PDB file of C-alpha atoms in Angstrom:
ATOM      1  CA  UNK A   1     211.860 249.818 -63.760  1.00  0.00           C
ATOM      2  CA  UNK A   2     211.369 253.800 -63.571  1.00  0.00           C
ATOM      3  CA  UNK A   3     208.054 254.947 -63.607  1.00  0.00           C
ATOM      4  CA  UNK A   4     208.313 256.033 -67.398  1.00  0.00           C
ATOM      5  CA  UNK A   5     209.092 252.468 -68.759  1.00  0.00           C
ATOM      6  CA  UNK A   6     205.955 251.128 -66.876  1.00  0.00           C
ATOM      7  CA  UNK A   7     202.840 250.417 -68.928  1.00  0.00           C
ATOM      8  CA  UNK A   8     201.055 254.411 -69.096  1.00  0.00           C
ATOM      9  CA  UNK A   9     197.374 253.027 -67.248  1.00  0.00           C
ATOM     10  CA  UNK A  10     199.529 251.436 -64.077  1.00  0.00           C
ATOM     11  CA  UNK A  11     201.483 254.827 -63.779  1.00  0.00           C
ATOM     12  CA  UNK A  12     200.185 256.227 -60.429  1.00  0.00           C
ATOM     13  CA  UNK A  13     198.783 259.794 -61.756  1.00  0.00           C
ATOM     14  CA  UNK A  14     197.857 257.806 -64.607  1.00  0.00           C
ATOM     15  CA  UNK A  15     195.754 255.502 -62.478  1.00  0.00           C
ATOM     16  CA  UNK A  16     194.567 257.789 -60.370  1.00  0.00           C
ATOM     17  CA  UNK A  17     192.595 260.235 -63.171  1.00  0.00           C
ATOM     18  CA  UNK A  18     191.150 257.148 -64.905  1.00  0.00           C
ATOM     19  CA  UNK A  19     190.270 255.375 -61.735  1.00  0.00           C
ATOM     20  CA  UNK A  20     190.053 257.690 -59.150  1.00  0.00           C
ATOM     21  CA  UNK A  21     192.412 258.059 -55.556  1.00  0.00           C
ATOM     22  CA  UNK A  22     190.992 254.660 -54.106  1.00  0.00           C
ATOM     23  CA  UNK A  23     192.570 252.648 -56.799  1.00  0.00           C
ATOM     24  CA  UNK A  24     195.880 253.452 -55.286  1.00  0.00           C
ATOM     25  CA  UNK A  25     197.938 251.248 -53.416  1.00  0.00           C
ATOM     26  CA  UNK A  26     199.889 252.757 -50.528  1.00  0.00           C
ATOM     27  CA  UNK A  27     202.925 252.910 -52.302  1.00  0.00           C
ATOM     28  CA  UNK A  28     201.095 254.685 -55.498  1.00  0.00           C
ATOM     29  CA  UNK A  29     199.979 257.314 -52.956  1.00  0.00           C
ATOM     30  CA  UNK A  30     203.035 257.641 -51.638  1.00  0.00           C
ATOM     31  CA  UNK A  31     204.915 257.806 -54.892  1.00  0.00           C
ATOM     32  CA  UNK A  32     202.704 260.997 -56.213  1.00  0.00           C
ATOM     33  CA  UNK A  33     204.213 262.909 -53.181  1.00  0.00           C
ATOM     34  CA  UNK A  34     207.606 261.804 -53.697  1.00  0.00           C
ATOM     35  CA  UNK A  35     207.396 262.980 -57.374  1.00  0.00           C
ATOM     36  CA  UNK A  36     210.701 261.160 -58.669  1.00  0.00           C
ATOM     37  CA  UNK A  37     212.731 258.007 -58.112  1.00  0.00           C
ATOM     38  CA  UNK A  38     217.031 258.066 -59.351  1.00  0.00           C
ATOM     39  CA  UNK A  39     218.217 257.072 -62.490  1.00  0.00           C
ATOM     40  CA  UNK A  40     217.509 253.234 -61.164  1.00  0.00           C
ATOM     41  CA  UNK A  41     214.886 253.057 -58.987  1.00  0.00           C
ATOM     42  CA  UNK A  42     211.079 254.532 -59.310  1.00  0.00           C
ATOM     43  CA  UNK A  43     209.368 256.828 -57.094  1.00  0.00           C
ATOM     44  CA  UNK A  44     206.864 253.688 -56.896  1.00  0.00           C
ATOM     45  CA  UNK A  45     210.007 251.180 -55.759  1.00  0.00           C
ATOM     46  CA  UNK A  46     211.084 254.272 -53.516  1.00  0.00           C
ATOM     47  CA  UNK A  47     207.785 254.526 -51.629  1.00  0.00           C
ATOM     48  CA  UNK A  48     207.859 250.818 -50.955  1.00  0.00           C
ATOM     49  CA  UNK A  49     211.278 250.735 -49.669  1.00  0.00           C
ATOM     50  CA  UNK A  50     210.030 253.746 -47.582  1.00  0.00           C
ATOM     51  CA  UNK A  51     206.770 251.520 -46.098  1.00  0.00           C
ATOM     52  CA  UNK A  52     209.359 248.911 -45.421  1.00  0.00           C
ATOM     53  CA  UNK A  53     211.632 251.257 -42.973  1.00  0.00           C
ATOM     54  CA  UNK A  54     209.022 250.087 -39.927  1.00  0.00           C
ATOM     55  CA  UNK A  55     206.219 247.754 -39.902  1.00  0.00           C
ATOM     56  CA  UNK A  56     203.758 250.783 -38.754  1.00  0.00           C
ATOM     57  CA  UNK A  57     204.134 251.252 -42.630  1.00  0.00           C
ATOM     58  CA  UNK A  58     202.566 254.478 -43.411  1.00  0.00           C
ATOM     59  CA  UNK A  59     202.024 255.253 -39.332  1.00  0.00           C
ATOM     60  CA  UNK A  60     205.990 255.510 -39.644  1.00  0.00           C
ATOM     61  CA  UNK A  61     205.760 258.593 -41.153  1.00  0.00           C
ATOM     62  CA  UNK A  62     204.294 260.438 -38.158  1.00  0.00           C
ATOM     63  CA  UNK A  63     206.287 258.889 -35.930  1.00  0.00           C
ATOM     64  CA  UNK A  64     209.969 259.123 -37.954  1.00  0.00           C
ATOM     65  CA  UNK A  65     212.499 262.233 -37.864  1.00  0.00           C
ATOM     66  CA  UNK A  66     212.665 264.374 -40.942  1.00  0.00           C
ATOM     67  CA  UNK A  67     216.680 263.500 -40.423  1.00  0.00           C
ATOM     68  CA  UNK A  68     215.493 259.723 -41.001  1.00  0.00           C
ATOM     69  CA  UNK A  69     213.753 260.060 -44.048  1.00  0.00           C
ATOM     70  CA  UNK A  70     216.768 262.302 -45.519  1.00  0.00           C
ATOM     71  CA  UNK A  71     219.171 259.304 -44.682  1.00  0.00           C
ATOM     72  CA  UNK A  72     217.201 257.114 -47.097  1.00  0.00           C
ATOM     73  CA  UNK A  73     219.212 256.338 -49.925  1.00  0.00           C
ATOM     74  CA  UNK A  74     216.924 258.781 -53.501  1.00  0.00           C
ATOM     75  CA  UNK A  75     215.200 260.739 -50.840  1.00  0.00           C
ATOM     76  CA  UNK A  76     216.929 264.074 -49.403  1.00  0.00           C
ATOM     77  CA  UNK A  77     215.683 266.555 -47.207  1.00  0.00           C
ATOM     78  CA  UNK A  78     213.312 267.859 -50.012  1.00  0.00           C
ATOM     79  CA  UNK A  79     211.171 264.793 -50.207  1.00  0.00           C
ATOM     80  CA  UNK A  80     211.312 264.229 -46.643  1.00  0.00           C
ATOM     81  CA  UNK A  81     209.560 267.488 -45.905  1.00  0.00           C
ATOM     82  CA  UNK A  82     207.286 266.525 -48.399  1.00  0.00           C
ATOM     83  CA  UNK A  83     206.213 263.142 -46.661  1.00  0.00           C
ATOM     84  CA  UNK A  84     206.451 264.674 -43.464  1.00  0.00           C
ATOM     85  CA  UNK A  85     204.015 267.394 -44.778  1.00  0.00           C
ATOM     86  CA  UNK A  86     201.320 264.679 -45.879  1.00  0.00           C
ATOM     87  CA  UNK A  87     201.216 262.666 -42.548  1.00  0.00           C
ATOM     88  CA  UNK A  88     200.478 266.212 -41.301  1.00  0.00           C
ATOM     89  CA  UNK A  89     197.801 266.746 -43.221  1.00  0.00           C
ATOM     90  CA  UNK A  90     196.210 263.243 -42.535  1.00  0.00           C
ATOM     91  CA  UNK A  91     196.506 264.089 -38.927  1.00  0.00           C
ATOM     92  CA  UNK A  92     195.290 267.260 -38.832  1.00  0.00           C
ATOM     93  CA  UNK A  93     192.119 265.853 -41.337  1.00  0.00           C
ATOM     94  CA  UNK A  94     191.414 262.898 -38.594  1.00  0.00           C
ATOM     95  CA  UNK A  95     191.495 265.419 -35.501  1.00  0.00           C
ATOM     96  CA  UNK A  96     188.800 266.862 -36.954  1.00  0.00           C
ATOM     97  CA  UNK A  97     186.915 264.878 -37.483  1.00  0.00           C
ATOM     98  CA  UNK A  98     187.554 263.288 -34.454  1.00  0.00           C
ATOM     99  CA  UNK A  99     186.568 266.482 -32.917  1.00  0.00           C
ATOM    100  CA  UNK A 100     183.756 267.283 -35.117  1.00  0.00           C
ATOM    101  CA  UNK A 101     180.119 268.126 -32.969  1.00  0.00           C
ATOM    102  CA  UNK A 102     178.103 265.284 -32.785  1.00  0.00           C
ATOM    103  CA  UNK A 103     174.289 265.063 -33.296  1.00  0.00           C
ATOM    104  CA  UNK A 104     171.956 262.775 -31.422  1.00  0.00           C
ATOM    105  CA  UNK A 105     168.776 264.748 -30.743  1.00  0.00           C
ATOM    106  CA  UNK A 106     166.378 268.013 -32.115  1.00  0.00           C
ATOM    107  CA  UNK A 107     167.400 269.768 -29.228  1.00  0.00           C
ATOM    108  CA  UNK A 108     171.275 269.493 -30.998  1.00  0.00           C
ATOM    109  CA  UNK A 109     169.803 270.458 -33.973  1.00  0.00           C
ATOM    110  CA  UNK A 110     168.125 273.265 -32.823  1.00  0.00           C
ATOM    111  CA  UNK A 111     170.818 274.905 -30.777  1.00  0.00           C
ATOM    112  CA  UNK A 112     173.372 274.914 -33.994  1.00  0.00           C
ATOM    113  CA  UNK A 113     170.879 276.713 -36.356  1.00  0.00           C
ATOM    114  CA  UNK A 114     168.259 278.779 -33.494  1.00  0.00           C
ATOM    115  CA  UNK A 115     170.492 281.816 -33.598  1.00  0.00           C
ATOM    116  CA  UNK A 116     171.539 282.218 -36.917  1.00  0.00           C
ATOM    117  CA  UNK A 117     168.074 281.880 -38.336  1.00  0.00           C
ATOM    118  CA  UNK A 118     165.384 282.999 -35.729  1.00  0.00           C
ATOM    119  CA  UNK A 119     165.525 286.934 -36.677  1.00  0.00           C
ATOM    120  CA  UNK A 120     165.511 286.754 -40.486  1.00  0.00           C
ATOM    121  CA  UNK A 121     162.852 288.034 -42.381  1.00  0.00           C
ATOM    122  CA  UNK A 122     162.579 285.951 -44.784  1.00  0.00           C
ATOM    123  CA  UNK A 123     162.619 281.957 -44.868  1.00  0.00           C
ATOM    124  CA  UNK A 124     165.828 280.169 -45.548  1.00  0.00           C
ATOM    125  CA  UNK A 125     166.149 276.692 -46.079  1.00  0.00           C
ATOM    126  CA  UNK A 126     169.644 275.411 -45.030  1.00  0.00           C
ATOM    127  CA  UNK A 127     170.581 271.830 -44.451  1.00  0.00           C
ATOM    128  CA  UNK A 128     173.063 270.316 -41.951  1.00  0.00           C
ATOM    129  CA  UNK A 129     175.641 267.574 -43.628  1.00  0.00           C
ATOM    130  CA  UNK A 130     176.433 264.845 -41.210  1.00  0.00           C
ATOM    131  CA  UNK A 131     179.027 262.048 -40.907  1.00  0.00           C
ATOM    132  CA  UNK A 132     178.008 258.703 -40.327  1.00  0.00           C
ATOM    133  CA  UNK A 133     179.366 258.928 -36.867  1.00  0.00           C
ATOM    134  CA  UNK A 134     176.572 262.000 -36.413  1.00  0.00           C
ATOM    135  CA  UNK A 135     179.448 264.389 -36.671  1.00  0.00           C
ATOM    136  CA  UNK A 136     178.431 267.805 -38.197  1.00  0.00           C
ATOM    137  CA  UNK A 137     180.343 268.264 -42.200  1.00  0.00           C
ATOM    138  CA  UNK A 138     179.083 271.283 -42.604  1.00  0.00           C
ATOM    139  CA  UNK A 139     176.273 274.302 -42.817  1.00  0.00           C
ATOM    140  CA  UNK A 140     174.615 274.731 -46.369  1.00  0.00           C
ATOM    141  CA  UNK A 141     172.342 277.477 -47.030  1.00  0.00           C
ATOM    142  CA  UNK A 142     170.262 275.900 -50.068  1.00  0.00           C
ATOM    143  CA  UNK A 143     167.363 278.377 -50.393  1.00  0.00           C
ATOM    144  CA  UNK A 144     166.223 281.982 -49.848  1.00  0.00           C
ATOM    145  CA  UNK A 145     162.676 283.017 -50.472  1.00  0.00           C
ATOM    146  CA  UNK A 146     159.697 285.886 -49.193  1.00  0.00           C
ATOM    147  CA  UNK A 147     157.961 285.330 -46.326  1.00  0.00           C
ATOM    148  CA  UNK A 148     155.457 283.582 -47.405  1.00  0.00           C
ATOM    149  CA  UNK A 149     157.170 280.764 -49.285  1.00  0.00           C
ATOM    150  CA  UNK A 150     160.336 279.023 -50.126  1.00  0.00           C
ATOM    151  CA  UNK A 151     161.476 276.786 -53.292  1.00  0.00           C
ATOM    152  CA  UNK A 152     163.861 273.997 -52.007  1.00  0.00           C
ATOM    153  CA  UNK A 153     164.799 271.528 -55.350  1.00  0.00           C
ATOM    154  CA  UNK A 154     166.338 267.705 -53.934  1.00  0.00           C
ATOM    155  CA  UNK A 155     169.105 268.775 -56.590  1.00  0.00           C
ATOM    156  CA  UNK A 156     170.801 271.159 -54.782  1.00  0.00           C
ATOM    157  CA  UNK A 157     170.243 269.356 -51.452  1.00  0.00           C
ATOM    158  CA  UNK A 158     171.624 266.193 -52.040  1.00  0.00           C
ATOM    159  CA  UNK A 159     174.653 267.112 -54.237  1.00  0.00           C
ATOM    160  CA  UNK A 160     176.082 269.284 -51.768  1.00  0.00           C
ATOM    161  CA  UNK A 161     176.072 266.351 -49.467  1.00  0.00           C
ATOM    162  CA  UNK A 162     177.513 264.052 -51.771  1.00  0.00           C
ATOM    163  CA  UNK A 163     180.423 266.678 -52.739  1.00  0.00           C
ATOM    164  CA  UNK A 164     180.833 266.889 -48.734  1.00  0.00           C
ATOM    165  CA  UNK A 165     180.539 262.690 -48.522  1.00  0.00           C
ATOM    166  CA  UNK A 166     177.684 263.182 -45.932  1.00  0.00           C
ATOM    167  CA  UNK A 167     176.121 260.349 -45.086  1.00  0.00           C
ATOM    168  CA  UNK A 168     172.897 261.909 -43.155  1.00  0.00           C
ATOM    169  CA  UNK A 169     171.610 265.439 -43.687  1.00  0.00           C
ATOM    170  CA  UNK A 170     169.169 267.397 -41.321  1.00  0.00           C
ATOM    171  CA  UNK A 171     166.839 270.289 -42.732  1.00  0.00           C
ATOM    172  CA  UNK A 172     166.001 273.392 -41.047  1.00  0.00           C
ATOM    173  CA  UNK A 173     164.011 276.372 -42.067  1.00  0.00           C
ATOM    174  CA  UNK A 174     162.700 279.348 -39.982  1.00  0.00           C
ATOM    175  CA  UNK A 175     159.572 281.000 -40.282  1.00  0.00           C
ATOM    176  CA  UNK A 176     159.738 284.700 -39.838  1.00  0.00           C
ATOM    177  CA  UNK A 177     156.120 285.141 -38.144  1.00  0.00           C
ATOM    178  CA  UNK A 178     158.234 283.216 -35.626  1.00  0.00           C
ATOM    179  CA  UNK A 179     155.214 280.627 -35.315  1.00  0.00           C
ATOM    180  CA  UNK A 180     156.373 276.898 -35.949  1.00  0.00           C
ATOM    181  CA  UNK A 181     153.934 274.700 -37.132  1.00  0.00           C
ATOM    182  CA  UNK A 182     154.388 273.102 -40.100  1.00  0.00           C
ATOM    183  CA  UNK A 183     152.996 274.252 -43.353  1.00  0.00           C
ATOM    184  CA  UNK A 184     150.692 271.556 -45.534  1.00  0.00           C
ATOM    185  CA  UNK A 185     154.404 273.019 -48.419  1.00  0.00           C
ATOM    186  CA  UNK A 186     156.218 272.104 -45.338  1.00  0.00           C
ATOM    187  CA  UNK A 187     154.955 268.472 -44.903  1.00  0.00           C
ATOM    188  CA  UNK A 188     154.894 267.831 -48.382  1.00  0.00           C
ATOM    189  CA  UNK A 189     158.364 269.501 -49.365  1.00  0.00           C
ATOM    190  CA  UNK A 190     159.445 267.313 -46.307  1.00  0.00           C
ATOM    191  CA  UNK A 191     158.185 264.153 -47.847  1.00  0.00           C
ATOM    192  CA  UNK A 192     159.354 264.495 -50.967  1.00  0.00           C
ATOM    193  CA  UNK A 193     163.142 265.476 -49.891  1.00  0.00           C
ATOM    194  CA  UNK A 194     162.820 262.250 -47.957  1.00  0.00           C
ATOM    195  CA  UNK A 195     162.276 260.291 -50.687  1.00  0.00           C
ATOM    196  CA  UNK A 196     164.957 261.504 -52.768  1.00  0.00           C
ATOM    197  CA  UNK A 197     167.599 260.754 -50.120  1.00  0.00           C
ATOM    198  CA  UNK A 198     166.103 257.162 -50.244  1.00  0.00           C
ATOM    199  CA  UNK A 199     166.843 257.220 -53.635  1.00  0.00           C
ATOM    200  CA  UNK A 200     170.671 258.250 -53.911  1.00  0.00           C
ATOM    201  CA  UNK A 201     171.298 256.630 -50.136  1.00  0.00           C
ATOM    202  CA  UNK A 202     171.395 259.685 -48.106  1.00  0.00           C
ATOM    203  CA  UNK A 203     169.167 259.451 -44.531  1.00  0.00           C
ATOM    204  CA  UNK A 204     166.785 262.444 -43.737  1.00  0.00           C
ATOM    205  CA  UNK A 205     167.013 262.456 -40.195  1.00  0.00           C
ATOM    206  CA  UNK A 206     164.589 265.116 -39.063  1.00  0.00           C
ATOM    207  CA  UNK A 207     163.202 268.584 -40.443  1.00  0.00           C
ATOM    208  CA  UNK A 208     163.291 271.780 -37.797  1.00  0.00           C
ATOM    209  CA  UNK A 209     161.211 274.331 -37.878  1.00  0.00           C
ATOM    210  CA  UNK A 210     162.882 277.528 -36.155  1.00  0.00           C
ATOM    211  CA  UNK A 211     160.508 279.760 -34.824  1.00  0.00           C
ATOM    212  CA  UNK A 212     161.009 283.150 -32.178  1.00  0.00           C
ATOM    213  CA  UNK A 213     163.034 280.919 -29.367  1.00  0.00           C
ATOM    214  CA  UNK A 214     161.187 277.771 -30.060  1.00  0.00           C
ATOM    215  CA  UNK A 215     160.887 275.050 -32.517  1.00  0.00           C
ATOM    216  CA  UNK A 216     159.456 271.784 -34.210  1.00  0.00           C
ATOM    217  CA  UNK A 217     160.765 268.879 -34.882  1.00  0.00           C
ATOM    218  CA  UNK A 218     158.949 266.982 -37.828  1.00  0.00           C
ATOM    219  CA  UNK A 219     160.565 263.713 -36.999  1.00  0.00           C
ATOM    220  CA  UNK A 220     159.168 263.591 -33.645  1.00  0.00           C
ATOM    221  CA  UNK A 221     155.356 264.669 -35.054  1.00  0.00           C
ATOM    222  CA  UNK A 222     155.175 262.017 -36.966  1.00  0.00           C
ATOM    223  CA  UNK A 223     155.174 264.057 -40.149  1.00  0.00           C
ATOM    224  CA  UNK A 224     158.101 262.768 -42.478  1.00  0.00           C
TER     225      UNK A 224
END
């Protein structure tokens, strides 16, 4: 059966906008990079015959020759590269995140953001997306504001870290008078952000406070 004469909501791309990538079986997957079967067999068929050249399965394909995918009877050279190209992708992806920085303590914290943030003049809230390994996503400014006050919404937090499937975020903020103890907006700003990672399953580990070469961690006083 080609992939045309199969009902349209088990068609791979089919599947995949209605139901998302997950849905996918190997072969599926496989089958959207291949793009076509031959006149007999489906690109669905193809990729199976493909996960059946080794019992690594889709490992295989990082370890096989271009030359041996060519040789397989409604692939060529073409659709080769193409496989070869996604097992190089997936590599690339898990190195890294293999190789990603990991967090474990404020000190950690406070080394990736006291540089970046410790001579601005006015306060910036940004937020550090973490793994659930304690590997660092990503860097997200969220908010700019004077120096006497800052508007941070749980909005704009959390979605970024659910767009970056973080698992854990960190905040950090600096306070231009260079000073570091927490505001009563601090605390409370604090609080509620905690509460609204509760809510849509995202941990708020700590809260930094960057001052002029120091800092405060709210987590360890007590105040989130």
């Amino acid at each position: 059966m080609v992939i045309k004469d199969m009902p349209v909501m088990e068609r791979p791309r089919e599947k995949m906008i209605r139901y998302g990538q997950e849905a996918l079986s190997n072969a599926e997957l496989l089958a959207l990079i291949i793009g076509t079967g031959t006149r007999d067999v489906s690109a669905v068929h193809l990729a199976e015959e493909v996960l059946a050249m080794d019992e690594s399965g889709l490992g295989f394909l990082s370890e096989c020759t271009l030359e041996e995918l060519a040789e397989k009877p409604g692939l060529g050279m073409a659709k080769a590269c193409r496989l070869k190209a996604a097992a190089e992708i997936g590599r690339r992806m898990a190195t890294g995140v293999r190789n990603r920085i990991r967090i474990t303590s404020p000190e950690e914290v406070a080394s990736v953001f006291m540089e970046r943030m410790r001579y601005f003049r006015e306060e910036r809230f940004q937020v550090l997306i973490l793994d659930s390994a304690g590997g660092v996503i990503s860097v997200e400014e969220i908010a700019i504001g004077d120096v006497m006050s800052i508007s941070v919404h749980p909005r704009e937090v959390f979605s970024k870290a659910i767009r970056r499937g973080g698992t854990a975020v960190v905040f950090a903020h600096n306070h231009p008078s260079g000073e570091t103890v927490p505001s009563e907006d601090d605390i409370a700003t604090t609080r509620r952000l905690v509460q609204a990672g509760e809510i849509v399953g995202i941990c708020v580990l700590d809260h930094i406070i960057i001052g002029d070469g120091k800092y405060t961690s709210m987590k360890k006083c007590n105040l989130m």
